[in-house]
Short mmCIF file of C-alpha atoms and ligand atoms in Angstrom, two decimals:
data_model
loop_
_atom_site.label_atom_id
_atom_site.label_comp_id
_atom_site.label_asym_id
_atom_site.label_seq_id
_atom_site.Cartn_x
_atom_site.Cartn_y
_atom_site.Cartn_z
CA UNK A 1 21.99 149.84 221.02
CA UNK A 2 21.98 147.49 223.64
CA UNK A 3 22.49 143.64 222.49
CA UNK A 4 23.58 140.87 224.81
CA UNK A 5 26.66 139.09 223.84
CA UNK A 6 27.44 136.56 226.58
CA UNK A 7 25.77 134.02 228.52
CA UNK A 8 26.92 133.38 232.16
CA UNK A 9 25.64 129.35 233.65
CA UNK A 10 25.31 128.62 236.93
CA UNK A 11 26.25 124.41 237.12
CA UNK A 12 23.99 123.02 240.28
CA UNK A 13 20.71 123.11 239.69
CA UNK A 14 20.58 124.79 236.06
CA UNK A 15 22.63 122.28 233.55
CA UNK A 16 21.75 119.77 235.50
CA UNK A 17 20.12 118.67 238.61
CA UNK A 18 22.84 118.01 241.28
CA UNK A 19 21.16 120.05 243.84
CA UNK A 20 19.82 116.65 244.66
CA UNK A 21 23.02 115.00 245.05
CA UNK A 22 24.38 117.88 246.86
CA UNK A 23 21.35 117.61 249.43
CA UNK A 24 21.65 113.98 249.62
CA UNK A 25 25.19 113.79 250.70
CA UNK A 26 24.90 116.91 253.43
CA UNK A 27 21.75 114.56 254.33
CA UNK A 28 23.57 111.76 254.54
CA UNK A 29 26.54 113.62 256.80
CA UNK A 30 24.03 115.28 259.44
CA UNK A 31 22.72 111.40 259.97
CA UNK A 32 26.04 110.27 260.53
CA UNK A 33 26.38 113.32 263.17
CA UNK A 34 23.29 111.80 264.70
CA UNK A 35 20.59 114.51 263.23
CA UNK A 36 18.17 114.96 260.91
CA UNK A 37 17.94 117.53 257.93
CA UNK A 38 14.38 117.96 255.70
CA UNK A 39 14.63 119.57 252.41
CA UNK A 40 13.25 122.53 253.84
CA UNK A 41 17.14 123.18 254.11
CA UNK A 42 17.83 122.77 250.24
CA UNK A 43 16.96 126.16 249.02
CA UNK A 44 19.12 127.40 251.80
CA UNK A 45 22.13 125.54 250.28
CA UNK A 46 21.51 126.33 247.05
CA UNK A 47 24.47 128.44 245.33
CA UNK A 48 26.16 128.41 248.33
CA UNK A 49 30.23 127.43 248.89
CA UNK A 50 30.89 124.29 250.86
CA UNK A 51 32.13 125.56 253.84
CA UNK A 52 29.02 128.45 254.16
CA UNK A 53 26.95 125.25 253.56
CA UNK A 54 28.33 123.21 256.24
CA UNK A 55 27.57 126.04 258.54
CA UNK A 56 23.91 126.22 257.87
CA UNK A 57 23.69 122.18 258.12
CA UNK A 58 25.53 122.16 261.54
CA UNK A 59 23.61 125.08 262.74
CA UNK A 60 19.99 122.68 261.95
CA UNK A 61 21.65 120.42 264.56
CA UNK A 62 22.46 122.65 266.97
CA UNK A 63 26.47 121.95 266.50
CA UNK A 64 27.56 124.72 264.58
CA UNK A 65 29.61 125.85 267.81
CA UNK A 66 30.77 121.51 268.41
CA UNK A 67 33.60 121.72 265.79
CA UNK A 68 37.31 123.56 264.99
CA UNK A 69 38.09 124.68 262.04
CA UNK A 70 40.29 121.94 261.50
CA UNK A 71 37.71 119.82 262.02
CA UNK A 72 35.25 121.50 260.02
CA UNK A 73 37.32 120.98 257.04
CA UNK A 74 37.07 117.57 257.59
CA UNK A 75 33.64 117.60 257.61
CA UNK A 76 33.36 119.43 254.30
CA UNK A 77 35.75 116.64 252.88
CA UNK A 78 33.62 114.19 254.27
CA UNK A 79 30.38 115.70 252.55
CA UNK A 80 32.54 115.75 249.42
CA UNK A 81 33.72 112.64 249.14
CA UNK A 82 29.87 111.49 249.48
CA UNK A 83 28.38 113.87 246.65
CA UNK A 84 31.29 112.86 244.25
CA UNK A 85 30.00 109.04 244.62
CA UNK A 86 26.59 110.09 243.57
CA UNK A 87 27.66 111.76 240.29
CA UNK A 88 30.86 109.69 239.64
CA UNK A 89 28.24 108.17 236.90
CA UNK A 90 26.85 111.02 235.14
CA UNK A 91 27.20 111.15 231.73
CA UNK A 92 25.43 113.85 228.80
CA UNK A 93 22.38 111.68 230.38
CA UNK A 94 22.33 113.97 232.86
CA UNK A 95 21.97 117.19 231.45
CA UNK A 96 19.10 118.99 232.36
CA UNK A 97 16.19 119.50 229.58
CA UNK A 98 16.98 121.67 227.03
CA UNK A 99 20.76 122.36 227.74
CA UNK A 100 22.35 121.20 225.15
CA UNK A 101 19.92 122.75 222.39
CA UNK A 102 20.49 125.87 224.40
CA UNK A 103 24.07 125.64 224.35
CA UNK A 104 24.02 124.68 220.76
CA UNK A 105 22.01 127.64 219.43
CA UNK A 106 23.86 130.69 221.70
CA UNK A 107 27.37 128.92 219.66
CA UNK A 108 25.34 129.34 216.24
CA UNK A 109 24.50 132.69 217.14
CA UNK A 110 27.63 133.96 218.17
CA UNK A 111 26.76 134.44 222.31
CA UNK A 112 29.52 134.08 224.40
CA UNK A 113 29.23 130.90 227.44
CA UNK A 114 30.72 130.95 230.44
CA UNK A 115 30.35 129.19 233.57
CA UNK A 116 29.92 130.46 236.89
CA UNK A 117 29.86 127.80 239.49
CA UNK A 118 31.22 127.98 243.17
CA UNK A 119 31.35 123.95 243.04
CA UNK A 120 34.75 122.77 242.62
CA UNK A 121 33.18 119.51 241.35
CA UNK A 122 32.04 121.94 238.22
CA UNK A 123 34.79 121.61 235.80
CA UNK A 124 34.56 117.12 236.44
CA UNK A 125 31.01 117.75 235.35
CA UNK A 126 31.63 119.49 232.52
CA UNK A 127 33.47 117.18 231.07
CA UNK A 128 31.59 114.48 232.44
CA UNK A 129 28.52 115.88 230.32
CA UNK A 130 30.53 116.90 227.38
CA UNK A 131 29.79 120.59 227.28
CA UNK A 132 33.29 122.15 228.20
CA UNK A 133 33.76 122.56 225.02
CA UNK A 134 30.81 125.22 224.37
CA UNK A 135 32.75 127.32 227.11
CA UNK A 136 34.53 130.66 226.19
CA UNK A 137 35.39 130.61 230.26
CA UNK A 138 34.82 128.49 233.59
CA UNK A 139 35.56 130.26 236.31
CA UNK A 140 37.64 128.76 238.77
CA UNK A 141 35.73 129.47 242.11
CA UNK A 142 38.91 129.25 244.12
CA UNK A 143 40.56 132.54 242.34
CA UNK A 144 36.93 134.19 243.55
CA UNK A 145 36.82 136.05 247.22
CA UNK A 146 33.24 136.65 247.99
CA UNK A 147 30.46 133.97 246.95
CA UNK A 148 27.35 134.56 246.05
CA UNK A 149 25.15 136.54 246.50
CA UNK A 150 28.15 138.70 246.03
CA UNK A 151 28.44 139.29 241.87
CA UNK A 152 32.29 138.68 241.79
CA UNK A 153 32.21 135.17 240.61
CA UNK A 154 30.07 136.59 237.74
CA UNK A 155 31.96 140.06 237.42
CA UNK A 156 34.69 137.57 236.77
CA UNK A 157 33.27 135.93 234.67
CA UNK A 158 32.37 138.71 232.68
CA UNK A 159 36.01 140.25 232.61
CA UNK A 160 37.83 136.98 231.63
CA UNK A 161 35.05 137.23 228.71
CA UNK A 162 35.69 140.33 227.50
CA UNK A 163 32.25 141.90 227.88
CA UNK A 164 30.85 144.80 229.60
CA UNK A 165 28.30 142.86 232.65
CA UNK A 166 25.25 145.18 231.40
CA UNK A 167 25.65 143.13 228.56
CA UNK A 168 25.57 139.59 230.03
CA UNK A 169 22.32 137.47 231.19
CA UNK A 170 22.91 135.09 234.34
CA UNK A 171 20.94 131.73 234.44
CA UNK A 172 20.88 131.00 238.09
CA UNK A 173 18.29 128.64 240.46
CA UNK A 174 19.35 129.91 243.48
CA UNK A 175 18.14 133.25 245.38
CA UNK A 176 21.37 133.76 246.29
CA UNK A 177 22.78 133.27 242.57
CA UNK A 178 20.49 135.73 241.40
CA UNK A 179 20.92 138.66 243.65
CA UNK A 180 24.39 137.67 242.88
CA UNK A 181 23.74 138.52 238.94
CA UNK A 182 21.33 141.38 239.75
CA UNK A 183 24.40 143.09 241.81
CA UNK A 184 26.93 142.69 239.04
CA UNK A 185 24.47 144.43 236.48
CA UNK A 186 23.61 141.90 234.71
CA UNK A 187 20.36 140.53 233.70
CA UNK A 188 18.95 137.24 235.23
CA UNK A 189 17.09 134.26 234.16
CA UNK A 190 15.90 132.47 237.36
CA UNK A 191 15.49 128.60 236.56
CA UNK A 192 12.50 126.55 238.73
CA UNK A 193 10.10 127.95 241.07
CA UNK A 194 8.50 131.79 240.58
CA UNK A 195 7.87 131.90 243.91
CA UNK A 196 11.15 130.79 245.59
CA UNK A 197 12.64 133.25 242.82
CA UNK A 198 10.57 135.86 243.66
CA UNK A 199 13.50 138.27 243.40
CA UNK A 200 13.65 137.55 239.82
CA UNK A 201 11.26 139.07 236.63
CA UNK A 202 11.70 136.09 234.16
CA UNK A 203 11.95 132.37 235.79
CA UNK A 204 11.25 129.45 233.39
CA UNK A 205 10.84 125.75 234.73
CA UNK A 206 13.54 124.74 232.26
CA UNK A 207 16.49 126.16 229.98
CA UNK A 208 14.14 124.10 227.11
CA UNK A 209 11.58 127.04 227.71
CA UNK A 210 14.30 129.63 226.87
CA UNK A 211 14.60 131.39 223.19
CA UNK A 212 17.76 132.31 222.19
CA UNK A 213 16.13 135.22 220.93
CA UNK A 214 14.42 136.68 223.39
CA UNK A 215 17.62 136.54 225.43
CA UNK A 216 18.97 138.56 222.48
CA UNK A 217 16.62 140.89 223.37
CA UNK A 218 16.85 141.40 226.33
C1 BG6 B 301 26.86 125.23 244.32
C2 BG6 B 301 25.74 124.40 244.92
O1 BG6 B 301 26.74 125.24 242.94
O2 BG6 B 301 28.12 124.68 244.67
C3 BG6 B 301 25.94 124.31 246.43
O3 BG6 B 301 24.51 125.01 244.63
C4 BG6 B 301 27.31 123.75 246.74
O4 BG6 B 301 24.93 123.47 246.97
C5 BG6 B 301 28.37 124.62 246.08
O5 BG6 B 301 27.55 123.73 248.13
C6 BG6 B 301 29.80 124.13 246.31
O6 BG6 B 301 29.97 122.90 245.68
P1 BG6 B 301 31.19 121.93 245.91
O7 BG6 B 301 30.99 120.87 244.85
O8 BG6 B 301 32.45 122.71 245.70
O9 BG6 B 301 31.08 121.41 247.29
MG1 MG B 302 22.70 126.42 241.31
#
């Protein structure tokens, strides 16, 4: 019989809507660098680890090649330091619609949580938010090698749960998160738009849309 016992989270973009923030501050870096981004960019970024991020940015301004290492670092700190004052505020306010009832009614039914974010800003958010506590396991994106779309952050995930990955759904809004999913064997749950998730069967516009039992069921 098959019967899903765990629920894997992306953070950005699914519990609540920091892509924006994220955006803003590579935004903000790229002006200071003396070019422009567009949010044409954003899906681009989504899911992806700072560094691979910073790449894509400096490669819209022609200066991918401009910087060392070293240097590049710096950059990502930079970017960092910017994103962290735009959610240095956020409190449960800032959960996306429908997380916490979702969260709540997985516990009641016994589904297992975990959270698979590359952001190393995840686990301040958590607790920011007041959710870590509906967490079996975070993830802590620094023990994982390859980002997504590789599956290992999930395949982690997965292991440190104690469950078999066919028996997992990923909630992901990033392409990249869910081919990261769909490679693991798990099943996905794309959150926002059908057509930028068009590698995806079942995309919602919120987690509020979600039934805990139909992910039962799936
Ligand atoms: C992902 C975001 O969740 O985390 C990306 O979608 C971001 O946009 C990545 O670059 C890494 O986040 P952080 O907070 O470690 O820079
Ligand atoms: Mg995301």
């Amino acid at each position: 019989m098959k019967m899903i016992e765990a629920v894997i989270f992306d953070m950005d973009g699914v519990l609540t809507e920091t892509s924006k923030q994220h955006y803003l501050a590579w935004k903000q870096l790229a002006e200071d660098l003396g070019f422009e981004i567009t949010d044409k960019i954003n899906e681009d970024l989504k899911g992806i680890s700072r560094l691979e991020s910073l790449d894509i940015v400096l490669r819209a301004g022609n200066m991918v090649d401009k910087f060392t290492d070293c240097e590049k670092n710096q950059l990502a700190d930079r970017k960092n330091l910017i994103y962290q004052s735009l959610i240095k505020e956020f409190t449960k306010e800032n959960l996306s619609v429908g997380a916490l009832e979702l969260l709540i009614a997985l516990k009641n039914s016994n589904i297992k949580i975990a959270l698979a974010s590359v952001s190393k800003n995840a686990q301040f958010l958590l607790e920011a938010m007041e959710i870590r506590d509906y967490f079996d396991v975070v993830v802590d994106p620094s023990e994982v090698k390859n980002g997504k779309p590789a599956p290992d952050i999930f395949l982690m995930a997965a292991q440190k749960l104690g469950v078999e990955p066919r028996n997992c759904v990923g909630i992901e809004d990033a392409y990249a998160g869910v081919e990261a999913i769909k490679s693991a064997g798990m099943k996905p749950i794309g959150i926002g738009n059908k057509e930028i998730l068009n590698n995806c069967d079942i995309v919602y516009k919120n987690l509020g849309e979600i039934n805990t039992n139909f992910i039962i069921s799936m």
